[in-house]
PDB file of C-alpha atoms in Angstrom:
ATOM      1  CA  UNK A   1      10.699  -7.733   1.781  1.00 89.00           C
ATOM      2  CA  UNK A   2      13.414  -7.580  -0.867  1.00 85.00           C
ATOM      3  CA  UNK A   3      15.609 -10.141   0.876  1.00 84.00           C
ATOM      4  CA  UNK A   4      12.637 -12.497   1.166  1.00 89.00           C
ATOM      5  CA  UNK A   5      11.064 -12.040  -2.268  1.00 89.00           C
ATOM      6  CA  UNK A   6      14.052 -11.945  -4.619  1.00 84.00           C
ATOM      7  CA  UNK A   7      15.415 -15.428  -3.772  1.00 85.00           C
ATOM      8  CA  UNK A   8      11.903 -16.862  -4.146  1.00 86.00           C
ATOM      9  CA  UNK A   9      11.476 -15.172  -7.513  1.00 83.00           C
ATOM     10  CA  UNK A  10      14.809 -16.512  -8.696  1.00 79.00           C
ATOM     11  CA  UNK A  11      13.842 -20.027  -7.649  1.00 80.00           C
ATOM     12  CA  UNK A  12      10.409 -19.871  -9.322  1.00 75.00           C
ATOM     13  CA  UNK A  13       9.824 -17.054 -11.823  1.00 65.00           C
ATOM     14  CA  UNK A  14       6.680 -18.545 -13.365  1.00 77.00           C
ATOM     15  CA  UNK A  15       4.369 -18.422 -10.347  1.00 84.00           C
ATOM     16  CA  UNK A  16       0.592 -18.439 -10.916  1.00 88.00           C
ATOM     17  CA  UNK A  17      -1.470 -15.421  -9.880  1.00 89.00           C
ATOM     18  CA  UNK A  18      -2.269 -16.895  -6.469  1.00 92.00           C
ATOM     19  CA  UNK A  19       1.421 -17.570  -5.882  1.00 92.00           C
ATOM     20  CA  UNK A  20       2.383 -13.980  -6.750  1.00 92.00           C
ATOM     21  CA  UNK A  21      -0.193 -12.567  -4.334  1.00 94.00           C
ATOM     22  CA  UNK A  22       0.959 -14.969  -1.634  1.00 95.00           C
ATOM     23  CA  UNK A  23       4.605 -14.046  -2.196  1.00 94.00           C
ATOM     24  CA  UNK A  24       3.890 -10.327  -1.810  1.00 95.00           C
ATOM     25  CA  UNK A  25       1.761 -10.820   1.307  1.00 96.00           C
ATOM     26  CA  UNK A  26       4.396 -13.109   2.821  1.00 96.00           C
ATOM     27  CA  UNK A  27       6.985 -10.419   2.105  1.00 96.00           C
ATOM     28  CA  UNK A  28       4.981  -7.928   4.157  1.00 97.00           C
ATOM     29  CA  UNK A  29       4.683 -10.486   6.955  1.00 97.00           C
ATOM     30  CA  UNK A  30       8.467 -10.885   6.911  1.00 96.00           C
ATOM     31  CA  UNK A  31       8.850  -7.125   7.287  1.00 96.00           C
ATOM     32  CA  UNK A  32       6.336  -7.149  10.136  1.00 97.00           C
ATOM     33  CA  UNK A  33       8.197  -9.920  11.926  1.00 96.00           C
ATOM     34  CA  UNK A  34      11.478  -8.014  11.589  1.00 95.00           C
ATOM     35  CA  UNK A  35       9.983  -4.921  13.242  1.00 95.00           C
ATOM     36  CA  UNK A  36       8.234  -7.013  15.894  1.00 96.00           C
ATOM     37  CA  UNK A  37      11.438  -8.916  16.720  1.00 96.00           C
ATOM     38  CA  UNK A  38      13.277  -5.611  17.067  1.00 94.00           C
ATOM     39  CA  UNK A  39      10.610  -4.448  19.520  1.00 95.00           C
ATOM     40  CA  UNK A  40      10.916  -7.626  21.573  1.00 95.00           C
ATOM     41  CA  UNK A  41      14.697  -7.374  21.771  1.00 95.00           C
ATOM     42  CA  UNK A  42      14.748  -3.696  22.774  1.00 95.00           C
ATOM     43  CA  UNK A  43      11.469  -3.624  24.728  1.00 94.00           C
ATOM     44  CA  UNK A  44      10.290  -0.969  22.295  1.00 93.00           C
ATOM     45  CA  UNK A  45       6.990  -0.199  20.615  1.00 91.00           C
ATOM     46  CA  UNK A  46       8.178   0.860  17.152  1.00 92.00           C
ATOM     47  CA  UNK A  47       5.635   0.558  14.372  1.00 93.00           C
ATOM     48  CA  UNK A  48       5.240   1.602  10.775  1.00 95.00           C
ATOM     49  CA  UNK A  49       2.738   1.669   7.952  1.00 96.00           C
ATOM     50  CA  UNK A  50       3.490   0.164   4.563  1.00 96.00           C
ATOM     51  CA  UNK A  51       2.285  -0.008   1.000  1.00 97.00           C
ATOM     52  CA  UNK A  52       3.988  -2.003  -1.732  1.00 96.00           C
ATOM     53  CA  UNK A  53       3.417  -2.795  -5.400  1.00 95.00           C
ATOM     54  CA  UNK A  54       4.698  -5.766  -7.367  1.00 91.00           C
ATOM     55  CA  UNK A  55       4.174  -5.554 -11.144  1.00 91.00           C
ATOM     56  CA  UNK A  56       4.137  -8.661 -13.317  1.00 89.00           C
ATOM     57  CA  UNK A  57       3.249  -8.333 -17.014  1.00 87.00           C
ATOM     58  CA  UNK A  58       0.089  -6.182 -17.107  1.00 90.00           C
ATOM     59  CA  UNK A  59      -0.953  -6.682 -13.475  1.00 94.00           C
ATOM     60  CA  UNK A  60       0.022  -4.668 -10.421  1.00 95.00           C
ATOM     61  CA  UNK A  61      -0.266  -6.547  -7.130  1.00 96.00           C
ATOM     62  CA  UNK A  62      -0.627  -4.043  -4.290  1.00 97.00           C
ATOM     63  CA  UNK A  63      -0.625  -4.402  -0.512  1.00 97.00           C
ATOM     64  CA  UNK A  64      -0.991  -2.024   2.387  1.00 97.00           C
ATOM     65  CA  UNK A  65      -1.028  -1.906   6.168  1.00 97.00           C
ATOM     66  CA  UNK A  66      -2.042   1.302   7.947  1.00 96.00           C
ATOM     67  CA  UNK A  67      -2.632   4.563   6.111  1.00 96.00           C
ATOM     68  CA  UNK A  68       0.163   4.581   3.563  1.00 97.00           C
ATOM     69  CA  UNK A  69      -1.513   4.595   0.171  1.00 97.00           C
ATOM     70  CA  UNK A  70      -1.118   3.448  -3.418  1.00 98.00           C
ATOM     71  CA  UNK A  71      -2.904   5.464  -6.098  1.00 98.00           C
ATOM     72  CA  UNK A  72      -3.440   4.724  -9.799  1.00 98.00           C
ATOM     73  CA  UNK A  73      -3.546   7.480 -12.402  1.00 97.00           C
ATOM     74  CA  UNK A  74      -4.633   6.754 -15.966  1.00 95.00           C
ATOM     75  CA  UNK A  75      -4.751   9.389 -18.685  1.00 91.00           C
ATOM     76  CA  UNK A  76      -8.276  10.643 -19.214  1.00 90.00           C
ATOM     77  CA  UNK A  77      -9.401   9.419 -15.794  1.00 94.00           C
ATOM     78  CA  UNK A  78      -9.231  10.777 -12.258  1.00 93.00           C
ATOM     79  CA  UNK A  79      -6.583   9.821  -9.740  1.00 96.00           C
ATOM     80  CA  UNK A  80      -7.910   6.774  -7.871  1.00 97.00           C
ATOM     81  CA  UNK A  81      -6.906   5.377  -4.503  1.00 97.00           C
ATOM     82  CA  UNK A  82      -6.304   1.626  -4.761  1.00 98.00           C
ATOM     83  CA  UNK A  83      -5.733   0.904  -1.075  1.00 98.00           C
ATOM     84  CA  UNK A  84      -7.928   1.355   2.005  1.00 96.00           C
ATOM     85  CA  UNK A  85      -6.727   3.278   5.062  1.00 97.00           C
ATOM     86  CA  UNK A  86      -6.709   1.319   8.306  1.00 97.00           C
ATOM     87  CA  UNK A  87      -7.478   4.376  10.404  1.00 95.00           C
ATOM     88  CA  UNK A  88     -10.159   5.575  12.778  1.00 95.00           C
ATOM     89  CA  UNK A  89     -11.238   8.415  10.494  1.00 95.00           C
ATOM     90  CA  UNK A  90     -11.507   6.098   7.469  1.00 94.00           C
ATOM     91  CA  UNK A  91     -13.830   3.867   9.503  1.00 94.00           C
ATOM     92  CA  UNK A  92     -15.923   6.893  10.470  1.00 95.00           C
ATOM     93  CA  UNK A  93     -16.210   7.929   6.816  1.00 94.00           C
ATOM     94  CA  UNK A  94     -17.222   4.407   5.778  1.00 92.00           C
ATOM     95  CA  UNK A  95     -19.886   4.388   8.513  1.00 94.00           C
ATOM     96  CA  UNK A  96     -21.242   7.737   7.309  1.00 95.00           C
ATOM     97  CA  UNK A  97     -20.452   9.475  10.600  1.00 95.00           C
ATOM     98  CA  UNK A  98     -18.126  12.072   9.075  1.00 94.00           C
ATOM     99  CA  UNK A  99     -17.559  13.430   5.572  1.00 94.00           C
ATOM    100  CA  UNK A 100     -14.474  12.447   3.504  1.00 92.00           C
ATOM    101  CA  UNK A 101     -12.911  15.907   3.847  1.00 92.00           C
ATOM    102  CA  UNK A 102     -13.215  15.691   7.648  1.00 93.00           C
ATOM    103  CA  UNK A 103     -10.315  13.220   7.775  1.00 93.00           C
ATOM    104  CA  UNK A 104      -7.876  16.123   7.435  1.00 91.00           C
ATOM    105  CA  UNK A 105      -9.092  17.964  10.541  1.00 91.00           C
ATOM    106  CA  UNK A 106     -10.655  15.314  12.789  1.00 93.00           C
ATOM    107  CA  UNK A 107      -8.986  15.045  16.240  1.00 93.00           C
ATOM    108  CA  UNK A 108      -8.419  11.292  15.698  1.00 92.00           C
ATOM    109  CA  UNK A 109      -6.963  11.666  12.190  1.00 89.00           C
ATOM    110  CA  UNK A 110      -3.576  10.233  13.264  1.00 87.00           C
ATOM    111  CA  UNK A 111      -4.958   7.092  14.912  1.00 93.00           C
ATOM    112  CA  UNK A 112      -4.523   3.840  12.967  1.00 94.00           C
ATOM    113  CA  UNK A 113      -5.683   0.405  14.026  1.00 94.00           C
ATOM    114  CA  UNK A 114      -3.262  -1.696  11.966  1.00 95.00           C
ATOM    115  CA  UNK A 115       0.513  -1.372  11.638  1.00 96.00           C
ATOM    116  CA  UNK A 116       3.714  -3.377  11.257  1.00 96.00           C
ATOM    117  CA  UNK A 117       5.496  -4.403  14.447  1.00 95.00           C
ATOM    118  CA  UNK A 118       2.609  -4.637  16.883  1.00 91.00           C
ATOM    119  CA  UNK A 119       2.018  -8.400  16.585  1.00 92.00           C
ATOM    120  CA  UNK A 120       3.850 -11.462  15.311  1.00 94.00           C
ATOM    121  CA  UNK A 121       1.350 -11.689  12.437  1.00 95.00           C
ATOM    122  CA  UNK A 122      -0.888  -9.003  10.972  1.00 96.00           C
ATOM    123  CA  UNK A 123      -3.825  -8.744   8.606  1.00 96.00           C
ATOM    124  CA  UNK A 124      -2.717  -7.489   5.182  1.00 97.00           C
ATOM    125  CA  UNK A 125      -4.911  -6.093   2.425  1.00 97.00           C
ATOM    126  CA  UNK A 126      -4.086  -7.192  -1.125  1.00 97.00           C
ATOM    127  CA  UNK A 127      -5.360  -5.741  -4.399  1.00 97.00           C
ATOM    128  CA  UNK A 128      -4.940  -6.462  -8.098  1.00 96.00           C
ATOM    129  CA  UNK A 129      -5.042  -3.791 -10.808  1.00 96.00           C
ATOM    130  CA  UNK A 130      -4.647  -4.265 -14.535  1.00 95.00           C
ATOM    131  CA  UNK A 131      -2.228  -1.626 -15.800  1.00 95.00           C
ATOM    132  CA  UNK A 132      -1.716  -0.152 -19.235  1.00 94.00           C
ATOM    133  CA  UNK A 133       0.988   1.724 -21.066  1.00 92.00           C
ATOM    134  CA  UNK A 134       1.115   5.280 -19.725  1.00 91.00           C
ATOM    135  CA  UNK A 135      -0.380   4.501 -16.300  1.00 94.00           C
ATOM    136  CA  UNK A 136       1.252   5.877 -13.162  1.00 95.00           C
ATOM    137  CA  UNK A 137       1.338   4.269  -9.731  1.00 96.00           C
ATOM    138  CA  UNK A 138       1.903   6.563  -6.760  1.00 97.00           C
ATOM    139  CA  UNK A 139       2.956   5.029  -3.443  1.00 97.00           C
ATOM    140  CA  UNK A 140       3.150   7.401  -0.494  1.00 97.00           C
ATOM    141  CA  UNK A 141       2.983   7.865   3.247  1.00 96.00           C
ATOM    142  CA  UNK A 142       0.371  10.047   4.918  1.00 94.00           C
ATOM    143  CA  UNK A 143       3.018  12.759   5.055  1.00 95.00           C
ATOM    144  CA  UNK A 144       2.063  13.439   1.435  1.00 97.00           C
ATOM    145  CA  UNK A 145      -1.699  12.988   1.190  1.00 96.00           C
ATOM    146  CA  UNK A 146      -2.411  14.650   4.553  1.00 94.00           C
ATOM    147  CA  UNK A 147      -0.567  17.786   3.396  1.00 95.00           C
ATOM    148  CA  UNK A 148      -1.458  17.761  -0.318  1.00 96.00           C
ATOM    149  CA  UNK A 149      -5.077  16.903  -1.145  1.00 95.00           C
ATOM    150  CA  UNK A 150      -5.905  14.417  -3.897  1.00 96.00           C
ATOM    151  CA  UNK A 151      -7.034  17.030  -6.489  1.00 96.00           C
ATOM    152  CA  UNK A 152      -3.687  18.840  -6.139  1.00 96.00           C
ATOM    153  CA  UNK A 153      -1.781  15.559  -6.363  1.00 97.00           C
ATOM    154  CA  UNK A 154      -3.668  14.731  -9.563  1.00 96.00           C
ATOM    155  CA  UNK A 155      -2.931  18.174 -11.009  1.00 95.00           C
ATOM    156  CA  UNK A 156       0.787  17.763 -10.351  1.00 94.00           C
ATOM    157  CA  UNK A 157       0.877  14.256 -11.818  1.00 93.00           C
ATOM    158  CA  UNK A 158      -0.710  15.521 -15.034  1.00 89.00           C
ATOM    159  CA  UNK A 159       2.109  17.964 -15.763  1.00 82.00           C
ATOM    160  CA  UNK A 160       3.501  16.682 -19.096  1.00 76.00           C
ATOM    161  CA  UNK A 161       7.007  18.096 -18.721  1.00 68.00           C
ATOM    162  CA  UNK A 162       7.934  16.004 -15.678  1.00 75.00           C
ATOM    163  CA  UNK A 163       9.287  12.452 -15.597  1.00 89.00           C
ATOM    164  CA  UNK A 164       8.424  10.124 -12.732  1.00 91.00           C
ATOM    165  CA  UNK A 165      11.333  11.297 -10.573  1.00 90.00           C
ATOM    166  CA  UNK A 166      10.415  14.902 -11.254  1.00 92.00           C
ATOM    167  CA  UNK A 167       6.826  14.227 -10.193  1.00 94.00           C
ATOM    168  CA  UNK A 168       7.990  12.547  -6.978  1.00 94.00           C
ATOM    169  CA  UNK A 169      10.335  15.427  -6.142  1.00 94.00           C
ATOM    170  CA  UNK A 170       7.614  18.000  -6.828  1.00 95.00           C
ATOM    171  CA  UNK A 171       5.142  16.171  -4.591  1.00 96.00           C
ATOM    172  CA  UNK A 172       7.630  16.019  -1.716  1.00 96.00           C
ATOM    173  CA  UNK A 173       8.348  19.726  -2.040  1.00 96.00           C
ATOM    174  CA  UNK A 174       4.624  20.511  -2.132  1.00 96.00           C
ATOM    175  CA  UNK A 175       4.077  18.574   1.101  1.00 96.00           C
ATOM    176  CA  UNK A 176       6.957  20.414   2.765  1.00 96.00           C
ATOM    177  CA  UNK A 177       5.563  23.776   1.675  1.00 95.00           C
ATOM    178  CA  UNK A 178       2.212  22.867   3.214  1.00 93.00           C
ATOM    179  CA  UNK A 179       3.834  22.209   6.576  1.00 91.00           C
ATOM    180  CA  UNK A 180       5.578  18.853   6.311  1.00 86.00           C
ATOM    181  CA  UNK A 181       4.125  17.673   9.635  1.00 84.00           C
ATOM    182  CA  UNK A 182       5.188  14.060   9.053  1.00 85.00           C
ATOM    183  CA  UNK A 183       7.753  12.124   7.024  1.00 90.00           C
ATOM    184  CA  UNK A 184       7.052  12.437   3.300  1.00 94.00           C
ATOM    185  CA  UNK A 185       7.770   9.226   1.390  1.00 94.00           C
ATOM    186  CA  UNK A 186       6.858   9.151  -2.307  1.00 95.00           C
ATOM    187  CA  UNK A 187       7.466   6.655  -5.121  1.00 94.00           C
ATOM    188  CA  UNK A 188       6.091   7.212  -8.625  1.00 94.00           C
ATOM    189  CA  UNK A 189       6.135   4.300 -11.076  1.00 93.00           C
ATOM    190  CA  UNK A 190       5.542   4.801 -14.795  1.00 92.00           C
ATOM    191  CA  UNK A 191       4.110   1.837 -16.687  1.00 91.00           C
ATOM    192  CA  UNK A 192       5.672   1.310 -20.092  1.00 86.00           C
ATOM    193  CA  UNK A 193       4.785  -1.495 -22.481  1.00 79.00           C
ATOM    194  CA  UNK A 194       7.675  -3.893 -23.009  1.00 69.00           C
ATOM    195  CA  UNK A 195       9.052  -4.114 -26.531  1.00 63.00           C
ATOM    196  CA  UNK A 196      10.691  -6.948 -28.417  1.00 57.00           C
ATOM    197  CA  UNK A 197      12.967  -9.261 -26.468  1.00 51.00           C
ATOM    198  CA  UNK A 198      12.249  -7.489 -23.179  1.00 50.00           C
ATOM    199  CA  UNK A 199       9.017  -9.466 -23.037  1.00 48.00           C
ATOM    200  CA  UNK A 200      10.947 -12.591 -22.130  1.00 47.00           C
ATOM    201  CA  UNK A 201      10.839 -14.381 -18.813  1.00 47.00           C
ATOM    202  CA  UNK A 202      12.813 -13.291 -15.809  1.00 56.00           C
ATOM    203  CA  UNK A 203      13.008 -10.027 -13.912  1.00 60.00           C
ATOM    204  CA  UNK A 204      15.317  -7.099 -13.378  1.00 61.00           C
ATOM    205  CA  UNK A 205      15.666  -4.219 -10.953  1.00 63.00           C
ATOM    206  CA  UNK A 206      15.361  -0.901 -12.779  1.00 62.00           C
ATOM    207  CA  UNK A 207      16.109   1.346  -9.792  1.00 62.00           C
ATOM    208  CA  UNK A 208      16.412   1.162  -6.034  1.00 65.00           C
ATOM    209  CA  UNK A 209      17.331   3.376  -3.085  1.00 65.00           C
ATOM    210  CA  UNK A 210      21.039   3.394  -2.270  1.00 74.00           C
ATOM    211  CA  UNK A 211      20.231   2.178   1.242  1.00 71.00           C
ATOM    212  CA  UNK A 212      18.733  -1.099  -0.042  1.00 69.00           C
ATOM    213  CA  UNK A 213      21.174  -3.962  -0.566  1.00 72.00           C
ATOM    214  CA  UNK A 214      19.881  -6.570  -2.997  1.00 71.00           C
ATOM    215  CA  UNK A 215      20.819 -10.250  -2.975  1.00 65.00           C
ATOM    216  CA  UNK A 216      22.940 -11.380  -5.906  1.00 65.00           C
ATOM    217  CA  UNK A 217      20.733 -11.449  -9.019  1.00 59.00           C
ATOM    218  CA  UNK A 218      23.044 -13.300 -11.420  1.00 54.00           C
TER     219      UNK A 218
END
């Protein structure tokens, strides 16, 4: 996604809303095609879920495939799930067949019907959320939310003494304490209002995993 999106952003950094959504969705498709091509070459059946957020000005563009989630927390409000799970149990909840809490114990809780790598092209959900100073975005795999329920996640996010990295670390440790049955991937993003000259055009990378190699940004 990074290798696809960054060159396009450098070439055109004043895209309209529709163009930004399209760019993010196309980035997910590129990731899907990479996994699918790997499967074809190795005769494998590797797959993965994904959620991603792309923030421009006061709007967060969010995508997901599978049951990795993006949440939004705003002070004075409850933690809210932005994305929809593409899973069997989520479909059963939506149909009124089971209760929301049943997703944690249902025998089909690990079955998803949409993932990266299965097909050459996949259906991708896209969402838009207006964000404000002080908001937090939480992106995570099911290794977090399946081990640590939403009310506990919200309680941990509210702790005033922790920065975003501290919150992420605490959430990972909480999931491991509860059993850590799956990989636990967590990203916490703090929204801060830009000041002065930082409101200008262009973009910058504030932080990234060491394993990600970015194209030249200059």
